[in-house]
Every structure is written in structure tokens, then in C-alpha cells.
């Protein structure tokens, strides 16, 4: 009897995971469609993905990353690389 209950529980768990995997695939397809629409409208999808990644970070982490990036760019003589994009220079 306990074996039947364990087997049934296992089956139900596996079926739940399978349903969630299908939902995840559907969501991934929807996201791909949105990026396709953005690209067709003229937006740079790589940059959009970068913005989305940055928006997930806390503000302090983003500021620290920007400071380190600016330090590295300055060390490489590339500190004017984004001039005009962010209001500097």
C-alpha cells in the first residue's frame, strides 16, 4: 500500500514538473516574440537584454559596476567611449 502511495505521489510530482516545463517553454516563446517585435521596430535586442539584466540589480550594485567599468575604460584610454550617450563631455 505504501508503495502505491509513493508511486502515485512521484507520478503527480513528475506531471507537475512536466506541466511547468510546458508553461516555461510557452513563456520563453512569448519573450522571443517580444524581442522579435522589438527588433522589427528597430530596437537593439542585445542592449535591451543588457538593460533588463541591469534593472534586476539593486541600484547600489549598478552604481558600483558603472564605477568599476569607468575605471577600467580610463585605464585603457577609452574613457571617452560613451561621450554623448550619458550627458558627459
mmCIF file of C-alpha atoms in Angstrom:
data_model
loop_
_atom_site.group_PDB
_atom_site.id
_atom_site.type_symbol
_atom_site.label_atom_id
_atom_site.label_comp_id
_atom_site.label_asym_id
_atom_site.label_seq_id
_atom_site.Cartn_x
_atom_site.Cartn_y
_atom_site.Cartn_z
ATOM 1 C CA UNK A 1 0.000 0.000 0.000
ATOM 2 C CA UNK A 2 2.765 2.452 0.913
ATOM 3 C CA UNK A 3 4.495 1.635 -2.372
ATOM 4 C CA UNK A 4 1.356 2.597 -4.301
ATOM 5 C CA UNK A 5 1.064 5.890 -2.421
ATOM 6 C CA UNK A 6 4.738 6.719 -3.012
ATOM 7 C CA UNK A 7 4.444 5.785 -6.691
ATOM 8 C CA UNK A 8 1.311 7.937 -7.072
ATOM 9 C CA UNK A 9 2.991 10.871 -5.322
ATOM 10 C CA UNK A 10 6.044 10.511 -7.583
ATOM 11 C CA UNK A 11 3.838 10.388 -10.685
ATOM 12 C CA UNK A 12 1.971 13.535 -9.601
ATOM 13 C CA UNK A 13 5.216 15.391 -8.927
ATOM 14 C CA UNK A 14 6.617 14.417 -12.302
ATOM 15 C CA UNK A 15 3.420 15.504 -14.055
ATOM 16 C CA UNK A 16 3.542 18.865 -12.259
ATOM 17 C CA UNK A 17 7.123 19.405 -13.399
ATOM 18 C CA UNK A 18 6.152 18.455 -16.947
ATOM 19 C CA UNK A 19 3.286 20.989 -16.927
ATOM 20 C CA UNK A 20 5.593 23.678 -15.556
ATOM 21 C CA UNK A 21 8.187 22.874 -18.241
ATOM 22 C CA UNK A 22 5.486 23.364 -20.889
ATOM 23 C CA UNK A 23 4.483 26.697 -19.334
ATOM 24 C CA UNK A 24 8.142 27.736 -19.219
ATOM 25 C CA UNK A 25 8.514 26.895 -22.912
ATOM 26 C CA UNK A 26 5.415 28.945 -23.698
ATOM 27 C CA UNK A 27 6.754 31.916 -21.765
ATOM 28 C CA UNK A 28 10.156 31.610 -23.466
ATOM 29 C CA UNK A 29 8.368 31.630 -26.835
ATOM 30 C CA UNK A 30 6.428 34.748 -25.805
ATOM 31 C CA UNK A 31 9.640 36.501 -24.740
ATOM 32 C CA UNK A 32 11.287 35.582 -28.042
ATOM 33 C CA UNK A 33 8.273 37.041 -29.884
ATOM 34 C CA UNK A 34 8.545 40.311 -27.935
ATOM 35 C CA UNK A 35 12.244 40.595 -28.760
ATOM 36 C CA UNK A 36 11.427 39.852 -32.398
ATOM 37 C CA UNK A 37 8.860 42.645 -32.378
ATOM 38 C CA UNK A 38 11.386 44.994 -30.778
ATOM 39 C CA UNK A 39 13.988 44.120 -33.404
ATOM 40 C CA UNK A 40 11.483 44.679 -36.202
ATOM 41 C CA UNK A 41 10.732 48.104 -34.715
ATOM 42 C CA UNK A 42 14.433 48.969 -34.815
ATOM 43 C CA UNK A 43 15.488 48.394 -31.221
ATOM 44 C CA UNK A 44 18.807 46.729 -30.404
ATOM 45 C CA UNK A 45 17.857 43.455 -28.713
ATOM 46 C CA UNK A 46 21.323 42.898 -27.227
ATOM 47 C CA UNK A 47 21.136 46.247 -25.475
ATOM 48 C CA UNK A 48 17.580 45.540 -24.323
ATOM 49 C CA UNK A 49 18.750 42.291 -22.737
ATOM 50 C CA UNK A 50 21.557 44.180 -21.030
ATOM 51 C CA UNK A 51 19.118 46.789 -19.698
ATOM 52 C CA UNK A 52 16.834 44.046 -18.374
ATOM 53 C CA UNK A 53 19.791 42.376 -16.648
ATOM 54 C CA UNK A 54 20.840 45.697 -15.094
ATOM 55 C CA UNK A 55 17.311 46.514 -13.919
ATOM 56 C CA UNK A 56 17.317 43.298 -11.889
ATOM 57 C CA UNK A 57 20.290 44.549 -9.872
ATOM 58 C CA UNK A 58 19.969 46.782 -6.824
ATOM 59 C CA UNK A 59 20.850 50.431 -7.570
ATOM 60 C CA UNK A 60 23.995 50.268 -5.440
ATOM 61 C CA UNK A 61 25.308 47.259 -7.387
ATOM 62 C CA UNK A 62 24.656 49.040 -10.689
ATOM 63 C CA UNK A 63 26.491 52.127 -9.472
ATOM 64 C CA UNK A 64 29.453 50.041 -8.324
ATOM 65 C CA UNK A 65 29.574 48.253 -11.680
ATOM 66 C CA UNK A 66 29.487 51.554 -13.544
ATOM 67 C CA UNK A 67 32.297 52.952 -11.396
ATOM 68 C CA UNK A 68 34.480 49.891 -11.995
ATOM 69 C CA UNK A 69 33.678 49.980 -15.726
ATOM 70 C CA UNK A 70 34.647 53.651 -15.912
ATOM 71 C CA UNK A 71 37.887 52.899 -14.046
ATOM 72 C CA UNK A 72 38.755 50.094 -16.459
ATOM 73 C CA UNK A 73 37.893 52.183 -19.526
ATOM 74 C CA UNK A 74 40.008 55.063 -18.233
ATOM 75 C CA UNK A 75 42.923 52.701 -17.591
ATOM 76 C CA UNK A 76 42.670 51.544 -21.208
ATOM 77 C CA UNK A 77 42.391 55.080 -22.563
ATOM 78 C CA UNK A 78 38.780 54.505 -23.548
ATOM 79 C CA UNK A 79 37.185 56.842 -21.015
ATOM 80 C CA UNK A 80 35.515 58.901 -23.741
ATOM 81 C CA UNK A 81 33.891 55.806 -25.248
ATOM 82 C CA UNK A 82 30.358 56.746 -24.148
ATOM 83 C CA UNK A 83 30.706 60.508 -24.507
ATOM 84 C CA UNK A 84 27.420 61.937 -25.693
ATOM 85 C CA UNK A 85 25.385 58.916 -24.617
ATOM 86 C CA UNK A 86 25.070 59.822 -20.959
ATOM 87 C CA UNK A 87 25.462 63.562 -20.974
ATOM 88 C CA UNK A 88 29.207 63.595 -20.263
ATOM 89 C CA UNK A 89 31.516 65.750 -22.404
#
